Every structure is written in structure tokens, then in C-alpha cells.
XYZ file of C-alpha atoms in Angstrom:
716
model
C 28.943 -12.971 41.675
C 28.525 -10.985 44.968
C 29.220 -6.478 43.176
C 31.971 -6.525 45.321
C 34.000 -9.717 43.197
C 35.583 -7.988 40.637
C 38.905 -7.323 40.043
C 40.598 -4.380 39.024
C 41.334 -5.780 35.613
C 37.336 -6.623 35.572
C 36.137 -7.056 32.789
C 32.546 -8.172 32.365
C 29.500 -6.158 33.975
C 27.548 -7.798 36.748
C 23.703 -8.728 36.061
C 21.058 -8.037 38.773
C 17.610 -9.087 38.852
C 15.723 -6.767 41.059
C 13.442 -9.154 41.657
C 15.415 -12.255 43.421
C 15.960 -12.126 46.972
C 20.523 -12.236 46.196
C 20.197 -9.729 43.853
C 18.116 -7.608 45.862
C 20.726 -7.655 48.768
C 23.169 -7.000 46.522
C 22.000 -3.673 44.899
C 20.765 -2.342 47.585
C 25.126 -2.606 48.893
C 25.847 -0.700 45.635
C 22.979 1.974 46.661
C 24.393 2.902 49.456
C 27.402 3.511 48.356
C 27.708 7.035 47.648
C 29.902 7.222 45.072
C 28.414 4.234 43.036
C 26.057 5.973 40.235
C 22.726 4.734 39.555
C 20.648 5.419 36.532
C 17.278 3.662 34.830
C 17.110 3.629 30.967
C 14.012 0.814 30.476
C 10.733 3.226 30.394
C 12.892 5.721 27.377
C 14.196 2.414 25.796
C 10.765 0.654 25.913
C 9.480 3.826 24.205
C 12.092 3.595 21.747
C 11.088 -0.108 21.168
C 6.931 0.551 20.697
C 8.214 2.980 17.806
C 9.949 1.215 15.522
C 7.991 0.335 12.185
C 7.158 -3.195 11.558
C 8.702 -4.713 14.904
C 10.069 -8.235 15.466
C 7.154 -10.264 16.310
C 8.311 -11.748 21.173
C 7.681 -11.835 23.936
C 9.815 -10.758 26.104
C 8.338 -8.891 29.250
C 10.326 -6.099 32.618
C 10.712 -9.895 34.766
C 14.013 -9.985 32.051
C 15.402 -6.637 32.622
C 18.216 -6.297 34.685
C 20.438 -3.555 36.398
C 23.816 -3.666 35.063
C 26.971 -2.810 37.500
C 30.128 -1.776 35.108
C 32.897 -1.316 37.956
C 35.477 -0.106 36.164
C 32.734 2.855 35.865
C 31.191 3.412 38.846
C 27.417 3.342 37.003
C 25.240 0.834 37.452
C 22.329 1.436 34.609
C 18.942 -0.801 34.349
C 17.761 -1.204 30.925
C 15.101 -3.579 29.184
C 15.818 -7.764 28.572
C 18.524 -8.800 25.360
C 15.294 -9.731 22.979
C 14.096 -6.271 23.643
C 17.718 -4.243 23.553
C 19.486 -6.715 20.444
C 16.408 -5.664 18.958
C 15.919 -1.707 19.086
C 20.193 -1.832 18.909
C 20.114 -3.275 15.571
C 16.997 -2.408 13.745
C 19.463 0.311 11.764
C 20.772 -2.367 10.143
C 17.700 -3.297 8.213
C 17.149 -4.042 5.145
C 21.340 -4.235 5.100
C 20.523 -7.708 7.666
C 17.359 -8.900 7.506
C 15.751 -10.417 11.023
C 16.827 -14.268 9.705
C 20.140 -12.611 9.316
C 21.308 -11.205 11.960
C 19.453 -14.207 13.829
C 21.369 -17.042 11.811
C 24.876 -14.472 12.417
C 23.623 -14.040 15.969
C 24.587 -17.915 16.829
C 28.664 -17.046 15.941
C 31.036 -16.899 18.173
C 34.613 -15.205 16.726
C 37.465 -15.026 18.626
C 39.992 -12.341 17.837
C 44.180 -12.638 18.303
C 45.160 -9.807 19.338
C 43.933 -6.110 20.246
C 45.349 -3.991 17.900
C 43.539 -4.141 14.871
C 42.098 -6.691 17.049
C 39.908 -3.851 18.921
C 38.881 -2.740 16.246
C 37.530 -5.813 14.322
C 35.826 -7.191 17.633
C 34.087 -3.595 18.414
C 32.333 -3.281 14.772
C 31.298 -7.513 14.957
C 29.801 -6.574 18.366
C 28.474 -2.874 17.076
C 27.133 -4.576 14.134
C 25.430 -7.715 16.336
C 27.118 -10.453 14.371
C 28.639 -12.451 16.850
C 26.291 -14.277 19.529
C 29.918 -14.447 21.631
C 33.430 -12.845 21.575
C 36.500 -15.115 22.297
C 39.080 -11.752 22.651
C 43.694 -13.028 23.028
C 46.228 -10.610 24.118
C 49.275 -10.388 26.010
C 50.574 -7.262 25.710
C 48.831 -4.073 28.105
C 48.264 -0.847 26.371
C 50.884 1.965 26.228
C 50.090 5.213 25.797
C 51.493 4.786 21.704
C 48.357 2.242 20.603
C 46.551 4.854 20.522
C 46.361 6.105 17.740
C 45.139 3.819 16.712
C 43.007 1.988 20.193
C 39.940 3.519 20.481
C 40.605 3.770 24.535
C 41.055 7.011 26.793
C 44.105 7.281 28.874
C 42.737 6.368 31.921
C 43.192 2.731 30.076
C 46.841 2.736 29.845
C 48.391 -0.215 32.343
C 45.518 -1.960 31.219
C 45.888 -5.300 29.321
C 44.438 -4.742 25.805
C 41.723 -7.317 25.830
C 40.170 -5.929 28.770
C 39.946 -2.582 26.789
C 38.214 -4.373 24.311
C 36.479 -6.006 26.367
C 34.875 -3.017 29.006
C 34.692 -1.054 25.609
C 32.326 -4.380 24.416
C 30.344 -4.344 27.411
C 29.216 -1.327 27.492
C 27.967 -1.098 23.478
C 26.292 -4.741 24.524
C 26.243 -6.419 28.660
C 23.916 -9.109 27.475
C 27.549 -10.815 24.196
C 29.913 -13.360 26.365
C 33.114 -11.904 25.793
C 36.001 -13.913 27.665
C 39.039 -13.277 27.594
C 42.608 -14.353 27.490
C 44.692 -12.435 29.214
C 48.025 -14.365 28.617
C 47.850 -13.808 24.720
C 47.980 -17.679 22.814
C 50.870 -20.118 22.158
C 51.346 -23.473 23.112
C 49.403 -24.930 26.031
C 46.591 -23.925 25.812
C 45.725 -22.767 21.746
C 43.402 -25.501 21.130
C 40.696 -23.682 24.046
C 41.075 -20.869 22.732
C 40.168 -22.645 19.045
C 37.338 -24.491 20.415
C 33.303 -24.008 19.529
C 34.524 -20.948 17.274
C 32.952 -20.449 13.814
C 35.793 -18.156 12.944
C 38.926 -16.770 14.364
C 40.484 -13.450 13.489
C 44.241 -13.150 13.549
C 45.785 -9.656 14.097
C 48.598 -10.167 15.840
C 52.073 -9.356 15.939
C 54.624 -12.661 16.381
C 54.933 -13.951 13.486
C 55.072 -17.913 15.768
C 51.736 -16.644 17.040
C 50.098 -15.656 13.603
C 51.462 -19.538 12.294
C 50.037 -21.111 15.357
C 47.544 -19.324 15.160
C 46.587 -20.608 11.238
C 47.694 -24.172 12.314
C 44.879 -24.919 14.764
C 42.433 -23.311 12.731
C 44.011 -25.835 10.480
C 42.954 -28.228 12.611
C 39.602 -27.263 13.803
C 38.556 -26.553 10.166
C 38.216 -22.101 10.388
C 38.220 -20.351 8.718
C 40.670 -17.502 9.003
C 40.806 -14.019 8.518
C 42.871 -11.082 9.104
C 43.638 -7.761 7.435
C 47.080 -6.271 7.492
C 46.216 -1.800 6.935
C 48.591 -1.565 4.092
C 46.910 -0.043 1.527
C 43.201 -2.282 2.610
C 45.213 -5.621 2.709
C 42.810 -8.138 3.744
C 43.582 -12.374 3.708
C 40.450 -14.964 3.454
C 42.160 -18.596 4.723
C 39.233 -20.987 4.253
C 40.924 -24.424 6.547
C 37.151 -24.366 6.702
C 36.773 -25.855 3.040
C 40.052 -27.055 2.607
C 41.945 -27.938 6.123
C 45.202 -28.790 3.912
C 46.065 -25.919 2.144
C 49.394 -24.716 3.344
C 49.212 -21.080 5.887
C 49.921 -17.216 4.386
C 48.490 -19.106 1.006
C 52.552 -20.503 0.893
C 53.755 -17.330 0.844
C 55.905 -18.773 3.707
C 57.050 -22.403 2.119
C 57.020 -25.286 4.447
C 58.868 -22.751 7.436
C 57.115 -23.990 10.690
C 56.287 -21.979 14.131
C 58.730 -22.512 16.492
C 61.384 -21.463 13.550
C 59.750 -18.775 13.677
C 59.916 -18.133 17.775
C 62.466 -15.336 18.901
C 63.265 -13.614 15.492
C 64.909 -9.948 15.927
C 62.519 -7.071 14.212
C 65.458 -7.722 12.088
C 65.105 -11.625 11.525
C 61.209 -11.381 11.059
C 61.352 -8.826 8.302
C 61.743 -11.001 4.702
C 59.055 -13.261 6.257
C 57.260 -9.899 6.617
C 57.402 -8.505 3.083
C 56.399 -12.139 2.223
C 53.712 -12.293 3.654
C 52.587 -9.069 3.112
C 54.270 -8.565 -0.647
C 56.523 -5.988 -0.031
C 55.749 -5.882 -4.328
C 52.605 -4.263 -3.723
C 53.313 -2.758 0.035
C 53.079 1.221 0.055
C 56.142 3.101 -0.128
C 55.068 4.564 3.757
C 55.340 1.395 4.639
C 57.871 -0.497 2.575
C 60.844 2.401 3.656
C 59.138 2.851 7.191
C 60.261 -1.321 7.171
C 64.071 -0.253 6.294
C 64.399 1.870 8.734
C 61.640 -0.008 12.503
C 65.121 -0.683 14.599
C 67.257 2.331 13.237
C 64.508 5.122 13.756
C 61.231 3.776 13.932
C 60.667 1.529 17.112
C 57.850 -0.821 15.109
C 55.718 -0.605 11.379
C 53.418 2.355 11.225
C 49.988 1.907 11.899
C 46.915 4.983 11.145
C 44.010 4.965 12.817
C 41.519 5.457 9.676
C 43.770 2.783 8.536
C 42.609 0.717 10.786
C 39.379 1.338 11.178
C 38.825 0.183 7.543
C 40.512 -3.101 8.675
C 37.409 -3.397 11.402
C 34.981 -3.203 8.596
C 36.281 -4.897 5.589
C 36.584 -7.883 8.747
C 33.268 -7.235 9.599
C 32.061 -7.796 5.825
C 34.275 -11.144 5.434
C 32.525 -12.348 8.187
C 28.806 -11.536 7.182
C 30.023 -13.128 4.299
C 31.082 -16.171 5.883
C 28.222 -15.812 8.127
C 25.723 -16.145 5.761
C 27.574 -18.166 3.363
C 27.971 -16.158 1.431
C 30.692 -17.555 -1.137
C 34.093 -16.159 -0.423
C 36.981 -18.538 -1.109
C 40.406 -18.527 -0.231
C 42.526 -15.792 -1.520
C 43.304 -12.164 -0.411
C 42.081 -8.058 -1.612
C 42.551 -5.010 -0.557
C 40.324 -1.893 -0.187
C 41.979 0.897 -1.156
C 41.341 4.460 -0.271
C 44.002 6.405 -1.246
C 43.869 4.229 -5.138
C 40.902 5.004 -4.344
C 40.508 8.839 -3.680
C 43.852 8.413 -6.447
C 40.365 7.731 -8.863
C 38.605 10.535 -7.617
C 35.704 11.864 -10.158
C 32.888 14.080 -11.036
C 29.278 12.341 -10.549
C 27.286 12.250 -13.309
C 24.532 14.697 -12.337
C 20.614 13.961 -12.992
C 19.058 16.032 -16.124
C 16.329 17.215 -15.689
C 13.920 15.380 -18.673
C 13.147 18.083 -21.309
C 10.775 16.822 -23.692
C 11.467 17.918 -27.321
C 8.367 20.690 -28.825
C 7.427 18.225 -31.761
C 6.577 15.642 -29.420
C 4.182 17.048 -28.459
C 1.801 17.841 -31.667
C -0.172 15.345 -33.685
C -1.466 15.272 -37.119
C -5.198 15.955 -36.912
C -6.983 13.442 -39.253
C -8.098 13.498 -43.110
C -11.839 12.923 -44.191
C -13.037 9.143 -45.749
C -11.327 6.726 -45.077
C -7.726 8.047 -43.899
C -10.102 9.677 -41.395
C -11.807 5.947 -39.747
C -8.699 4.452 -39.777
C -7.039 7.474 -38.285
C -10.614 7.880 -35.864
C -9.490 3.359 -35.112
C -5.656 4.101 -34.176
C -6.741 6.314 -31.102
C -8.583 3.664 -29.326
C -7.289 2.745 -25.855
C -5.377 -0.677 -24.693
C -3.573 -1.062 -21.990
C 0.418 0.178 -22.102
C -0.125 2.389 -25.167
C 0.839 -1.077 -26.707
C -2.528 -1.132 -30.174
C -3.169 -4.479 -30.289
C -3.637 -4.583 -33.747
C -3.383 -3.809 -36.949
C -5.043 -2.026 -39.618
C -5.963 -2.160 -42.995
C -7.877 -0.590 -45.951
C -9.087 -1.093 -49.226
C -12.203 0.536 -50.908
C -14.643 -2.502 -49.708
C -13.590 -3.157 -45.662
C -11.966 -1.579 -42.721
C -9.442 -4.338 -41.298
C -9.222 -5.170 -37.389
C -6.948 -7.727 -37.097
C -5.145 -8.772 -33.797
C -1.848 -8.285 -33.043
C -0.736 -11.086 -30.756
C 3.091 -10.030 -31.064
C 1.614 -6.851 -29.029
C 0.083 -9.162 -25.798
C 1.181 -8.390 -21.975
C 1.501 -10.357 -19.427
C -1.434 -9.423 -18.272
C -3.317 -9.806 -21.457
C -4.254 -13.051 -20.369
C -5.862 -15.540 -23.222
C -6.040 -12.181 -24.910
C -8.716 -10.452 -23.851
C -7.196 -7.749 -22.658
C -6.745 -6.306 -26.402
C -10.095 -8.017 -27.699
C -11.479 -5.635 -24.853
C -8.675 -2.785 -27.019
C -9.941 -3.879 -30.178
C -14.025 -3.941 -29.528
C -12.752 -0.437 -28.807
C -11.069 0.111 -31.981
C -13.784 -1.236 -33.547
C -16.711 1.565 -32.205
C -13.883 4.025 -32.736
C -13.720 3.697 -36.668
C -18.178 2.755 -37.171
C -18.218 5.961 -35.682
C -15.379 8.364 -38.010
C -17.713 6.531 -40.863
C -20.798 7.210 -39.953
C -19.930 10.858 -39.994
C -17.542 10.152 -43.134
C -20.795 8.918 -44.648
C -19.769 5.892 -45.100
C -20.749 3.261 -42.461
C -22.206 0.168 -43.160
C -22.114 -3.826 -41.384
C -19.995 -4.640 -39.932
C -18.997 -8.216 -37.935
C -15.966 -9.979 -35.815
C -14.424 -13.474 -37.036
C -12.569 -15.523 -34.682
C -10.558 -17.783 -35.041
C -7.495 -18.733 -37.069
C -3.533 -17.557 -36.416
C -5.039 -13.570 -36.043
C -7.736 -15.258 -33.395
C -10.051 -12.545 -33.391
C -10.947 -9.997 -36.581
C -14.129 -7.089 -36.933
C -14.622 -6.208 -40.231
C -16.485 -2.808 -40.749
C -17.513 -3.205 -44.818
C -18.132 0.484 -46.784
C -20.838 1.489 -47.919
C -23.110 4.936 -47.939
C -24.815 5.203 -44.137
C -24.612 7.226 -41.873
C -26.266 6.771 -38.267
C -26.435 10.465 -36.296
C -25.427 9.145 -32.913
C -22.799 7.278 -33.809
C -21.670 10.027 -35.547
C -22.913 12.513 -32.592
C -19.731 10.322 -30.916
C -17.000 11.126 -33.648
C -15.367 14.401 -32.318
C -15.730 13.192 -28.414
C -14.072 9.941 -29.846
C -11.011 12.224 -31.232
C -10.341 14.003 -27.510
C -10.756 11.341 -25.153
C -7.955 10.722 -22.985
C -6.817 9.268 -20.232
C -6.482 11.832 -17.175
C -4.123 10.340 -13.889
C -4.134 13.701 -12.688
C -5.781 13.344 -8.406
C -9.083 14.222 -8.394
C -11.334 16.493 -5.898
C -13.180 13.438 -4.898
C -16.699 15.549 -4.810
C -19.373 12.177 -4.325
C -20.997 12.298 -8.175
C -24.659 13.945 -8.790
C -26.932 10.663 -9.232
C -27.893 12.411 -12.639
C -24.053 11.569 -14.192
C -24.967 8.127 -11.887
C -28.096 7.360 -13.951
C -26.454 8.898 -17.528
C -23.494 6.531 -16.858
C -25.750 2.738 -15.732
C -28.185 3.425 -18.966
C -25.569 3.752 -21.614
C -23.632 0.465 -19.306
C -27.071 -1.118 -19.604
C -28.292 -0.067 -23.861
C -24.431 -2.044 -24.607
C -25.912 -4.901 -22.883
C -23.202 -4.840 -19.574
C -23.112 -3.972 -15.890
C -22.524 -0.741 -14.014
C -21.156 -1.463 -10.595
C -20.794 1.966 -8.235
C -18.127 2.170 -5.097
C -18.364 5.045 -4.264
C -18.798 5.360 -0.010
C -15.515 6.212 0.982
C -14.008 4.076 3.338
C -14.820 1.526 0.419
C -13.292 3.651 -1.928
C -9.883 3.521 0.227
C -10.694 -0.517 0.932
C -10.406 -0.186 -3.606
C -7.354 1.675 -3.246
C -5.484 -0.441 -1.039
C -5.935 -3.809 -3.346
C -5.741 -2.441 -6.778
C -2.291 -0.683 -4.929
C -1.348 -4.230 -3.536
C -1.921 -5.057 -6.898
C -0.200 -3.224 -8.481
C 2.234 -4.172 -5.773
C 2.600 -7.437 -7.221
C 3.963 -6.380 -10.957
C 6.101 -4.279 -9.379
C 7.957 -7.786 -7.483
C 7.192 -10.873 -10.049
C 10.089 -10.395 -12.646
C 8.807 -10.624 -16.068
C 5.608 -8.574 -15.391
C 8.333 -5.670 -13.753
C 10.284 -6.011 -17.640
C 6.648 -4.868 -18.773
C 6.112 -2.609 -16.930
C 9.266 -0.818 -17.266
C 9.953 -1.419 -20.855
C 6.362 0.307 -21.560
C 7.996 3.928 -19.943
C 8.486 6.304 -22.933
C 11.240 8.941 -21.904
C 12.198 11.789 -23.733
C 14.161 10.698 -26.839
C 11.757 8.149 -26.460
C 9.355 6.897 -29.505
C 6.988 8.612 -28.006
C 3.949 6.704 -30.176
C 4.015 4.156 -28.418
C 4.301 3.313 -24.795
C 3.625 5.504 -22.313
C 4.816 8.891 -22.110
C 6.259 9.692 -18.581
C 4.549 13.034 -18.838
C 0.921 11.594 -19.353
C 1.428 9.646 -15.977
C 0.994 13.145 -13.805
C 4.024 11.747 -11.513
C 5.331 14.428 -8.903
C 9.348 15.564 -8.905
C 9.390 12.897 -6.571
C 7.829 9.965 -7.858
C 9.688 10.371 -11.146
C 12.400 10.482 -9.272
C 11.812 7.462 -7.068
C 11.302 5.643 -11.083
C 15.449 5.992 -10.493
C 15.053 3.169 -7.415
C 12.209 1.265 -9.230
C 13.197 0.125 -12.289
C 16.062 -1.514 -10.669
C 15.072 -5.119 -10.496
C 18.395 -5.992 -8.020
C 16.578 -4.202 -5.946
C 12.909 -5.314 -6.703
C 14.293 -9.042 -6.693
C 15.779 -7.419 -2.739
C 12.063 -6.195 -2.169
C 10.663 -9.387 -2.762
C 12.180 -11.247 -0.646
C 11.880 -9.094 2.171
C 7.913 -8.750 1.837
C 8.846 -5.702 1.551
C 7.173 -2.976 -1.297
C 4.611 -0.705 -0.459
C 6.001 2.231 -0.331
C 5.869 1.707 -4.579
C 2.121 1.680 -5.178
C 1.886 5.099 -2.019
C 1.580 6.557 -5.166
C -1.058 4.710 -6.843
C -3.300 4.652 -3.620
C -3.431 8.457 -2.725
C -4.519 8.892 -6.160
C -7.513 6.726 -6.548
C -8.197 7.845 -2.685
C -9.153 11.306 -4.557
C -11.249 9.253 -7.020
C -14.876 9.905 -6.546
C -15.896 7.077 -7.597
C -15.159 3.523 -9.156
C -17.269 2.386 -12.039
C -17.174 -1.559 -12.495
C -18.332 -2.383 -15.412
C -19.099 -6.427 -16.346
C -20.582 -8.383 -19.279
C -22.151 -11.534 -18.773
C -19.975 -14.378 -18.477
C -18.576 -16.069 -21.762
C -17.804 -19.221 -21.471
C -14.289 -20.252 -21.772
C -12.419 -21.785 -23.742
C -14.550 -21.051 -26.248
C -13.933 -18.512 -29.584
C -17.428 -16.440 -28.479
C -15.453 -15.133 -25.603
C -12.550 -13.224 -27.416
C -15.588 -11.823 -29.300
C -18.177 -10.602 -25.845
C -14.570 -9.039 -24.677
C -14.103 -7.362 -28.430
C -18.153 -5.922 -27.867
C -17.281 -4.925 -24.550
C -14.806 -3.009 -25.682
C -17.978 -1.567 -28.008
C -19.381 -0.735 -24.142
C -15.942 0.812 -22.449
C -16.091 3.431 -25.417
C -19.753 4.929 -25.178
C -19.248 4.829 -20.880
C -16.100 6.469 -21.021
C -17.211 10.061 -23.114
C -20.912 9.962 -21.769
C -18.243 10.322 -18.782
C -16.162 12.857 -19.660
C -19.125 14.625 -21.461
C -19.975 15.318 -17.697
C -16.573 17.236 -16.926
C -15.701 13.813 -15.275
C -11.393 12.496 -15.662
C -11.850 8.995 -17.220
C -7.723 6.935 -15.939
C -8.787 2.562 -16.283
C -7.089 1.154 -13.057
C -6.380 -2.294 -14.838
C -5.342 -4.426 -11.632
C -3.058 -7.380 -12.799
C -5.886 -10.126 -12.306
C -8.798 -8.734 -14.761
C -8.074 -10.561 -17.075
C -8.456 -13.749 -15.175
C -10.843 -16.297 -14.773
C -9.453 -19.471 -13.611
C -6.618 -19.848 -10.673
C -3.990 -20.616 -12.663
C -3.881 -18.236 -15.287
C -2.747 -15.825 -11.786
C 0.178 -18.373 -10.765
C 1.263 -18.319 -15.437
C 1.084 -14.080 -14.370
C 2.209 -14.018 -11.346
C 3.853 -17.407 -9.721
C 5.085 -15.201 -6.394
C 1.608 -13.601 -5.596
C -1.314 -16.314 -7.269
C -2.199 -16.700 -4.184
C -2.970 -13.114 -3.427
C -3.790 -12.457 -5.905
C -6.444 -14.632 -5.606
C -8.072 -12.988 -2.578
C -7.718 -9.826 -3.582
C -9.475 -10.714 -6.783
C -12.110 -12.741 -4.751
C -12.007 -9.483 -2.349
C -13.015 -7.145 -5.189
C -15.699 -8.911 -6.636
C -16.722 -8.466 -3.784
C -17.186 -5.090 -2.578
C -17.703 -4.374 -5.769
C -21.224 -6.572 -5.709
C -20.969 -8.412 -8.920
C -23.005 -11.234 -9.101
C -21.243 -14.610 -11.043
C -23.193 -14.666 -14.195
C -21.370 -11.418 -14.275
C -17.340 -10.293 -15.435
C -15.147 -7.120 -15.189
C -14.007 -5.619 -18.348
C -12.692 -3.062 -17.227
C -12.148 -0.604 -13.677
C -12.755 3.214 -14.426
C -11.655 5.691 -12.269
C -13.586 8.780 -11.915
C -14.010 12.489 -10.350
C -13.076 15.790 -11.295
C -9.803 17.068 -12.016
C -7.710 19.653 -14.403
C -7.354 18.095 -17.767
C -4.299 17.066 -17.939
C -1.108 19.045 -20.566
C -0.582 16.040 -22.159
C -2.006 12.851 -24.527
C -0.886 9.518 -25.317
C 1.145 9.374 -29.311
C -0.275 6.612 -31.423
C 1.645 5.190 -34.202
C 1.678 5.546 -37.783
C -0.373 3.276 -39.902
C 2.213 1.018 -41.989
C 0.842 0.374 -45.134
C -2.464 2.252 -44.992
C -2.378 4.211 -47.978
C -6.050 5.792 -48.491
C -4.949 7.827 -51.541
C -8.429 6.921 -54.384
C -10.530 5.543 -51.454
């Protein structure tokens, strides 16, 4: 096609490839015309494309660039090829529509009959990029009275309505195929119009054509949509699902299109009222219909309602195109009714914590002090997975299986916490002069029980730890990142070695950042795995909650924006979408940033115990002693201590990761392998804890503890 072959009613631009000889000649002719303006937007748009986050993966070079001639504008513009243009223009659709969904919708060809309301519909479909082709029909021309609802201009007066719609769409996306039927549709061309369509939208005024389009849609088994503006009425007729259904939901009975042809406005009125459901018309339209032909040329329409109609039809098209449930029927998107129901929004209230929640009674003396100190041991999620009992001769600490979590694989985390509680009890007993022998019993319904026999001994070294264990706390505040002095590292190494374990250091800044990325990636799987997400959110304690268990929000050292983000992070539906999108990295930005402020990560290990053996839990319990001793030694040296427990911490075989997170088992296995390699843990050792160490301000709040049920120590 040559540049001069456009007639006055041209609706499509002409695309030129400057490297094609024939196109180059025509471009030169256009350049020679001083009335034609040339603009090149390619560099600007490519720079914008290069700035996209997560750009699509495709290769489209300059060979697909085109010069686009709009004869009705007397303008030529150079643009990148269709792939770049579409990806860039629709990038802000994400993630209301994913790229995969956009691609699927981009395969639809949609026909729109009638270009008043239909103009808004067709343009919205093109605007959202939810079609790969449009077919528009209207025999009528633009009049000035149409410009109350059609977004044309006075320059469009006298032009065919379908041409005006097509031109506007061409200026949005010159690559989108748009075909027009300037004579409208009727018996002679209905099948030609409907053939090959995915969906048809009917927005014309002629009752006989309305019915004929439905009869055709039924023959072609096409879904049909109609938006009638008044009170946002939207009709859906799924002739694709039920080709035997009657048009207009049967509201016209057995009336045929031939019976409706040529009716006067007055004779049309009863049929229109039946179609629009006169019982539910707005009072303005109902009263106006009495005046049509008397004081009004036609029924009134408002531009805003027409634009809303385009939006509601586009929503229905998305559902049909994506296979989302949308049955036949009708609904209303009634803005006026919604405005009648306007209410004040519920304000977000600042978190107000009761003053009494910050107080905790000081421990008593004797056996009560022993129990209180044991209860202050650390545990994952502050679950306190033990039961404490005391009598005149012994303290019993049994594993509370009901307080486990998914990350507590094989109760290994609970056993570690139980061992820490036993160490606390021993230190308190030594300080009270009631120390005796202790033992770990495995098996039975409780799986693991620690028994501290009460005696009359003391141990100065153990007793020395007692005050430190009472004040021990988790410190999640940002650190300074200052390196640990060698004397501090040596002291912690000595504690671990004495306890029979191993200590691996991650302290190089590059390695700390690498570890932070891995641990944050592990936490992301907690958010995106439904069961773990439910557990994680259930651990959080807000004002008004029982603060004696779980994670008091104040102890997490969250910035105000992070607390606000929790309102989103708590939502399971949001996490489900993020999982579908392979997203959610921003959920753990705070974790990653906090880990990067560490002076070092200390990876505590123990000799690998046998699997599927009762002795395994006892080994984890003994490691709990090592954990407590390292913790209080670090605090004596002025360090902030925070356990960071990756999801894979207690997994010892691949199938256990599948149990924890079927969705991310492979990801977790990879993270576990990389973390073990980074920390240099040999095959004959097993990681029991990862501690974040650094120099940070003291926390304002410590985690509370549950009361010890049934622990009446009077007289003991």
C-alpha cells in the first residue's frame, strides 16, 4: 500500500520498514512533503524498556522497528517493534494481569457492534491489551450530540463512528489489527462479522439488530456481552456454553428479529423496557423514556456511565478469556447506590501496649527459682515446648509435643529447647544449693524427658551463670557491623569446644551478605508455604493478646513501615498470589538488611547423631546446653544475640523438606547445601543453631513466659 492510497475515511496507519527498498521510497516521498511531521520515539522508548524491573525474555531487535504514518494526523512516528511496544505499554498491568495472562488474552479477537458505548468498550479492551484483534461495526456518523459520551472531537464530526474508534486505537497501538464494518451488520454480513471471533459485544440501538446479533452468536456459539449504562447494567449470555438458551435471557419470549425491524420509537418502548427490566430502571431513565419522542430525541446517556460500561465489559472479557467462572445472567455495577452507602473508613489505630505487659515478677528462691529459670530458656517462636513438674526430690522437664511447629522437624528444635531449659534449671539449682544428678530419658509418649534430681550440692561455675540466664534475651536490633575481636571469638570457640561441639564462623563481609541472602530466601518460603505462613502469623502477638507465649511484636524491632507491611503479609490470599507469581522477595527485605548489619554469624554444630534413634533427641538436648553457654558468654562480651532459624535447620534428609514445604522443597535443599558449604560444616557434624552476633543497643522489651501449671512449690 502506498502512502497516497488512504481515502478520507482511512482508519488504519501505514507501517514502513526503512530498510525495505519500496518502503524507503515511500518514506522519502513523505519526508519531501513539508506538511507531514516526523517524530522518532525509538531511543526514548528503548531507554524506558531498559529501566523495567523483570523485563520479559524475548529478542526483538531494530529490524522490527517501524515508521508509522497516520494520514488523518499528517504525521509519521518511529516506534520499536510490536513486542517491545506491547511489553512496555502493558507493564503497568502487572500483576493485575501476569504476563502469561496477558499473552493468553492477547489471542482473543473481539467484535463490538455499535460504537457509542461500543467505543468505550473497544478502546478499553485495547487499552488493557486484552485482545489480539478487534472487529468494529457501526453504520452511523459522529454528530455533535454524540460527543457527550464518545471521546471524540469536533474534528470527528461527520466521520463514521467505527472509523473514529479505530483511529483512536491505532494511535494507542498501531500494531493491533482493527477491522471495521462501516455499513454496520445485518442479515447479509452477520456471519462474516461473527466468524472467527472469540467474544462479541453488542452495544447498538436497533432492537432487530440486537436480536440478530444474539441469534448469530448462538449459531457461532459465542459468548455475548452487553452493557446498558443505566445503573451499570451488564448482561452476560454464554451461547458458547449453552447454544440453546434464548436471547435476552428469554425476556422477549419468542419474538424474532424480523418482528422488531422498522418499529417506531414508541413501538420499541415496551420491548426496551422488558430488556432493561423497567422495575429496576433508575428513576431518571424511567421518566425519560416517557418523554422520548416528545421532549427528548432519544434516551439519555452520561459519559461517565459509558466509560464505566467499558470497564465492566473489559472485566467480563478478562474472566471469559482466562477461563474464570462467569455464567449467563445480569448484574449491576451501580455507582449511585454505592455512593448512597458511603461510610467513614475504619482508621488504623496506633499500637498501644498495656503498661502491665512490661512487668514480670522476679523469681522466688528455692525450687520455685529453679522452675522459673528453666521456664526462661529460649525456644523457637517462644513456644516453650516443655512441661515442668516438681516434687520434693526432682524437677521433671518433659517434651510438650502439642507445642511443636512445622519447622520443628522430628521434634529436634523442641529437644534443643528442652536441653536449654535443663541447663537453666541446673544453674539455678547450683545457685540455690539444691544441685543433684541429671539424666535424659528417651522414648514413651513424651519422646524425651529431662530429670534433675534435687540434692544439696552446688557448682560455682554453674552458679555463676544463673544471673546471666535470668537476664538472657534475644536482641533483634540492627548491629553496627563492627568486626568481632579475636579474643571474643576465641572465648566463644572455647565454650563450644568444652561442650563437645563445633563453631563455624561467617564473618567476611561478602560472606555475611551472601548468607543474608540465603537466610532471607529461606524465610520467604515460610511466607509462601500456606501451612508455615499460618503458623508464622499465629506466633505474632499484638496488643490485647496473651503475651506470655509467641512473639511479642515489640521484640521484633520492626520499623513503623514494617509493621504496616504486616497487614499485607498476614493475608493468606496475598501470599497465594505471590507464590503463583514467584514473587515475595520484598517480604524479607527487612530480614536481609538486618542480617547484613551482623558482625558475624556463628554456626553451632554437634557430632552427627544417628537417625531414627531415640539417642538423636538426647543429642539435641545436650546441644541445648552448648547453646545456652555460648549465648550468655556472648552477652558477657557485650554482644547482641539473635537466633536465626532457617526452614532447613532441622532437616536431615530430603523427604523432610518435602514434608515442611512441598512447594519449595528443592529450593530449600539447594539453600541448605549452599549454606553448609559456605559455613564449612563437615559431613560428620550437624548444625543445631545459627546465631546472629553483633553490637547493638539493648532491646526495650523481653519475651514473656507462661506460668508453670501445677507447680505448687510451697513446702519444697
